[in-house]
Amino acid sequence: MFYTVGEMARLLGIAASTLRYYDQEGLLPFVERSQGGIRVFSEEDYAALKVIGCLKKSGLSIKEIKDFIGLAQEGDATLHQRLEIFRRRRAAVEQQIAQLQETLALLDYKCWYYETACRAGTEDAVRSLLCSQVPDRCRAAREKLDLHLK
């Protein structure tokens, strides 16, 4: 079964203009065209586009994705290079997740902080608490904010 640009864009949850842009940038050399020159996407193209989306979300530039696609088109001789690309991206995403978890912990602490201050009617009620009086789930974030603990 074949899909138009609009249909494939809907399946992927992206704008049709994004697919056109990818094509202009040379990311879609595998996509066929009808006799009238219209792009037609196959079910195999869907999987390739999901990988392109994954690489983009992981922080790869369009040029780097294009390089990856070129390696893929070269076949088995580039398997190790492609594996290394995914290993590097995986490590980068793990680092981003760790940073986001730290950010989430700080946000959780500040939500607790202001909820507690609102109930007490003053921030003084929270400021005067010892670190041991802060809930366990918030303690590490509180400690990261206390310069004198460093």
PDB file of C-alpha atoms in Angstrom:
ATOM      1  CA  MET A   1       0.000   0.000   0.000  1.00  0.00           C
ATOM      2  CA  PHE A   2       1.193   3.498  -0.799  1.00  0.00           C
ATOM      3  CA  TYR A   3       0.553   6.773   1.011  1.00  0.00           C
ATOM      4  CA  THR A   4       0.569  10.402  -0.049  1.00  0.00           C
ATOM      5  CA  VAL A   5       2.641  13.035   1.742  1.00  0.00           C
ATOM      6  CA  GLY A   6      -0.423  14.123   3.707  1.00  0.00           C
ATOM      7  CA  GLU A   7      -1.380  10.590   4.690  1.00  0.00           C
ATOM      8  CA  MET A   8       2.133   9.705   5.794  1.00  0.00           C
ATOM      9  CA  ALA A   9       2.448  12.964   7.711  1.00  0.00           C
ATOM     10  CA  ARG A  10      -0.782  12.160   9.585  1.00  0.00           C
ATOM     11  CA  LEU A  11       0.478   8.648  10.402  1.00  0.00           C
ATOM     12  CA  LEU A  12       3.723  10.110  11.757  1.00  0.00           C
ATOM     13  CA  GLY A  13       2.066  12.988  13.597  1.00  0.00           C
ATOM     14  CA  ILE A  14       4.124  15.617  11.762  1.00  0.00           C
ATOM     15  CA  ALA A  15       3.380  18.350   9.241  1.00  0.00           C
ATOM     16  CA  ALA A  16       3.414  17.481   5.553  1.00  0.00           C
ATOM     17  CA  SER A  17       5.814  20.390   5.099  1.00  0.00           C
ATOM     18  CA  THR A  18       8.277  18.543   7.338  1.00  0.00           C
ATOM     19  CA  LEU A  19       8.309  15.596   4.925  1.00  0.00           C
ATOM     20  CA  ARG A  20       8.769  17.940   1.990  1.00  0.00           C
ATOM     21  CA  TYR A  21      11.646  19.629   3.827  1.00  0.00           C
ATOM     22  CA  TYR A  22      13.267  16.265   4.573  1.00  0.00           C
ATOM     23  CA  ASP A  23      13.004  15.427   0.896  1.00  0.00           C
ATOM     24  CA  GLN A  24      14.564  18.762  -0.140  1.00  0.00           C
ATOM     25  CA  GLU A  25      17.425  18.120   2.301  1.00  0.00           C
ATOM     26  CA  GLY A  26      18.109  14.703   0.786  1.00  0.00           C
ATOM     27  CA  LEU A  27      16.860  12.626   3.704  1.00  0.00           C
ATOM     28  CA  LEU A  28      14.394  10.654   1.602  1.00  0.00           C
ATOM     29  CA  PRO A  29      16.343   9.190  -1.324  1.00  0.00           C
ATOM     30  CA  PHE A  30      14.390   5.952  -0.863  1.00  0.00           C
ATOM     31  CA  VAL A  31      10.976   7.527  -1.494  1.00  0.00           C
ATOM     32  CA  GLU A  32       9.479   6.742  -4.875  1.00  0.00           C
ATOM     33  CA  ARG A  33       7.545   9.112  -7.072  1.00  0.00           C
ATOM     34  CA  SER A  34       4.495   8.477  -9.182  1.00  0.00           C
ATOM     35  CA  GLN A  35       4.560   9.011 -12.938  1.00  0.00           C
ATOM     36  CA  GLY A  36       3.297  12.500 -12.234  1.00  0.00           C
ATOM     37  CA  GLY A  37       6.233  13.211  -9.906  1.00  0.00           C
ATOM     38  CA  ILE A  38       4.244  12.990  -6.690  1.00  0.00           C
ATOM     39  CA  ARG A  39       5.975  11.399  -3.696  1.00  0.00           C
ATOM     40  CA  VAL A  40       4.487   8.059  -2.704  1.00  0.00           C
ATOM     41  CA  PHE A  41       5.415   6.458   0.603  1.00  0.00           C
ATOM     42  CA  SER A  42       5.425   2.742   1.328  1.00  0.00           C
ATOM     43  CA  GLU A  43       5.033   0.928   4.616  1.00  0.00           C
ATOM     44  CA  GLU A  44       8.828   0.407   4.635  1.00  0.00           C
ATOM     45  CA  ASP A  45       9.266   4.172   4.282  1.00  0.00           C
ATOM     46  CA  TYR A  46       7.187   4.603   7.440  1.00  0.00           C
ATOM     47  CA  ALA A  47       9.797   2.685   9.477  1.00  0.00           C
ATOM     48  CA  ALA A  48      12.642   4.707   7.957  1.00  0.00           C
ATOM     49  CA  LEU A  49      10.805   7.951   8.714  1.00  0.00           C
ATOM     50  CA  LYS A  50      10.262   6.868  12.324  1.00  0.00           C
ATOM     51  CA  VAL A  51      14.043   6.340  12.618  1.00  0.00           C
ATOM     52  CA  ILE A  52      14.676   9.768  11.092  1.00  0.00           C
ATOM     53  CA  GLY A  53      12.255  11.262  13.628  1.00  0.00           C
ATOM     54  CA  CYS A  54      14.004   9.431  16.455  1.00  0.00           C
ATOM     55  CA  LEU A  55      17.406  10.706  15.359  1.00  0.00           C
ATOM     56  CA  LYS A  56      16.061  14.248  15.047  1.00  0.00           C
ATOM     57  CA  LYS A  57      14.461  14.139  18.509  1.00  0.00           C
ATOM     58  CA  SER A  58      17.698  12.756  19.943  1.00  0.00           C
ATOM     59  CA  GLY A  59      19.548  15.864  18.787  1.00  0.00           C
ATOM     60  CA  LEU A  60      21.116  14.905  15.465  1.00  0.00           C
ATOM     61  CA  SER A  61      21.258  17.672  12.881  1.00  0.00           C
ATOM     62  CA  ILE A  62      19.752  17.296   9.418  1.00  0.00           C
ATOM     63  CA  LYS A  63      23.276  16.966   8.009  1.00  0.00           C
ATOM     64  CA  GLU A  64      24.127  14.196  10.472  1.00  0.00           C
ATOM     65  CA  ILE A  65      20.896  12.372   9.652  1.00  0.00           C
ATOM     66  CA  LYS A  66      21.686  12.707   5.954  1.00  0.00           C
ATOM     67  CA  ASP A  67      25.124  11.214   6.625  1.00  0.00           C
ATOM     68  CA  PHE A  68      23.471   8.326   8.482  1.00  0.00           C
ATOM     69  CA  ILE A  69      21.106   7.696   5.583  1.00  0.00           C
ATOM     70  CA  GLY A  70      24.071   7.688   3.225  1.00  0.00           C
ATOM     71  CA  LEU A  71      25.757   5.077   5.409  1.00  0.00           C
ATOM     72  CA  ALA A  72      22.584   2.985   5.437  1.00  0.00           C
ATOM     73  CA  GLN A  73      22.439   3.088   1.660  1.00  0.00           C
ATOM     74  CA  GLU A  74      26.015   1.775   1.509  1.00  0.00           C
ATOM     75  CA  GLY A  75      24.821  -1.420   3.165  1.00  0.00           C
ATOM     76  CA  ASP A  76      26.520  -3.866   5.499  1.00  0.00           C
ATOM     77  CA  ALA A  77      29.966  -2.317   5.150  1.00  0.00           C
ATOM     78  CA  THR A  78      28.780   0.529   7.411  1.00  0.00           C
ATOM     79  CA  LEU A  79      27.010  -1.499  10.102  1.00  0.00           C
ATOM     80  CA  HIS A  80      29.575  -0.665  12.787  1.00  0.00           C
ATOM     81  CA  GLN A  81      29.491   3.052  11.966  1.00  0.00           C
ATOM     82  CA  ARG A  82      25.704   3.086  12.210  1.00  0.00           C
ATOM     83  CA  LEU A  83      25.781   1.170  15.486  1.00  0.00           C
ATOM     84  CA  GLU A  84      28.188   3.739  16.891  1.00  0.00           C
ATOM     85  CA  ILE A  85      25.849   6.580  15.878  1.00  0.00           C
ATOM     86  CA  PHE A  86      23.033   4.964  17.829  1.00  0.00           C
ATOM     87  CA  ARG A  87      25.262   4.247  20.817  1.00  0.00           C
ATOM     88  CA  ARG A  88      26.357   7.894  20.956  1.00  0.00           C
ATOM     89  CA  ARG A  89      22.786   9.142  20.631  1.00  0.00           C
ATOM     90  CA  ARG A  90      21.638   6.726  23.329  1.00  0.00           C
ATOM     91  CA  ALA A  91      24.331   7.999  25.709  1.00  0.00           C
ATOM     92  CA  ALA A  92      23.377  11.607  24.946  1.00  0.00           C
ATOM     93  CA  VAL A  93      19.688  10.903  25.578  1.00  0.00           C
ATOM     94  CA  GLU A  94      20.517   9.155  28.858  1.00  0.00           C
ATOM     95  CA  GLN A  95      22.417  12.282  29.914  1.00  0.00           C
ATOM     96  CA  GLN A  96      19.461  14.479  28.915  1.00  0.00           C
ATOM     97  CA  ILE A  97      17.113  12.252  30.915  1.00  0.00           C
ATOM     98  CA  ALA A  98      19.338  12.546  33.991  1.00  0.00           C
ATOM     99  CA  GLN A  99      19.353  16.329  33.652  1.00  0.00           C
ATOM    100  CA  LEU A 100      15.586  16.384  33.236  1.00  0.00           C
ATOM    101  CA  GLN A 101      15.140  14.150  36.290  1.00  0.00           C
ATOM    102  CA  GLU A 102      17.185  16.625  38.312  1.00  0.00           C
ATOM    103  CA  THR A 103      15.032  19.453  36.966  1.00  0.00           C
ATOM    104  CA  LEU A 104      11.867  17.533  37.835  1.00  0.00           C
ATOM    105  CA  ALA A 105      13.134  16.911  41.370  1.00  0.00           C
ATOM    106  CA  LEU A 106      13.731  20.642  41.840  1.00  0.00           C
ATOM    107  CA  LEU A 107      10.265  21.435  40.486  1.00  0.00           C
ATOM    108  CA  ASP A 108       8.754  18.859  42.862  1.00  0.00           C
ATOM    109  CA  TYR A 109      10.614  20.448  45.774  1.00  0.00           C
ATOM    110  CA  LYS A 110       9.460  23.949  44.850  1.00  0.00           C
ATOM    111  CA  CYS A 111       5.848  22.730  44.499  1.00  0.00           C
ATOM    112  CA  TRP A 112       6.076  21.237  47.988  1.00  0.00           C
ATOM    113  CA  TYR A 113       7.777  24.403  49.253  1.00  0.00           C
ATOM    114  CA  TYR A 114       5.055  26.751  47.983  1.00  0.00           C
ATOM    115  CA  GLU A 115       2.198  24.409  48.903  1.00  0.00           C
ATOM    116  CA  THR A 116       3.581  24.292  52.468  1.00  0.00           C
ATOM    117  CA  ALA A 117       4.131  28.068  52.530  1.00  0.00           C
ATOM    118  CA  CYS A 118       0.594  28.683  51.245  1.00  0.00           C
ATOM    119  CA  ARG A 119      -0.898  26.456  53.947  1.00  0.00           C
ATOM    120  CA  ALA A 120       1.133  28.276  56.601  1.00  0.00           C
ATOM    121  CA  GLY A 121       0.500  31.698  55.108  1.00  0.00           C
ATOM    122  CA  THR A 122       4.215  32.522  55.033  1.00  0.00           C
ATOM    123  CA  GLU A 123       7.460  31.319  53.530  1.00  0.00           C
ATOM    124  CA  ASP A 124       9.090  31.689  56.933  1.00  0.00           C
ATOM    125  CA  ALA A 125       7.414  28.434  57.968  1.00  0.00           C
ATOM    126  CA  VAL A 126       9.326  26.601  55.248  1.00  0.00           C
ATOM    127  CA  ARG A 127      12.579  28.513  55.454  1.00  0.00           C
ATOM    128  CA  SER A 128      12.965  27.658  59.105  1.00  0.00           C
ATOM    129  CA  LEU A 129      12.674  23.910  58.549  1.00  0.00           C
ATOM    130  CA  LEU A 130      15.752  21.787  58.971  1.00  0.00           C
ATOM    131  CA  CYS A 131      16.727  19.649  55.999  1.00  0.00           C
ATOM    132  CA  SER A 132      15.670  16.573  58.001  1.00  0.00           C
ATOM    133  CA  GLN A 133      12.147  18.041  58.224  1.00  0.00           C
ATOM    134  CA  VAL A 134      11.786  18.223  54.443  1.00  0.00           C
ATOM    135  CA  PRO A 135      10.041  15.181  52.934  1.00  0.00           C
ATOM    136  CA  ASP A 136      12.445  12.484  51.739  1.00  0.00           C
ATOM    137  CA  ARG A 137      11.333  12.910  48.120  1.00  0.00           C
ATOM    138  CA  CYS A 138      12.353  16.594  48.212  1.00  0.00           C
ATOM    139  CA  ARG A 139      15.434  16.490  50.401  1.00  0.00           C
ATOM    140  CA  ALA A 140      18.065  15.979  47.677  1.00  0.00           C
ATOM    141  CA  ALA A 141      16.715  18.925  45.670  1.00  0.00           C
ATOM    142  CA  ARG A 142      16.698  21.119  48.780  1.00  0.00           C
ATOM    143  CA  GLU A 143      20.288  20.138  49.512  1.00  0.00           C
ATOM    144  CA  LYS A 144      21.333  21.107  45.984  1.00  0.00           C
ATOM    145  CA  LEU A 145      19.968  24.590  46.639  1.00  0.00           C
ATOM    146  CA  ASP A 146      21.867  25.043  49.885  1.00  0.00           C
ATOM    147  CA  LEU A 147      25.276  26.419  49.003  1.00  0.00           C
ATOM    148  CA  HIS A 148      26.591  26.006  52.530  1.00  0.00           C
ATOM    149  CA  LEU A 149      26.070  22.210  52.248  1.00  0.00           C
ATOM    150  CA  LYS A 150      28.479  21.975  49.350  1.00  0.00           C
TER     151      LYS A 150
END
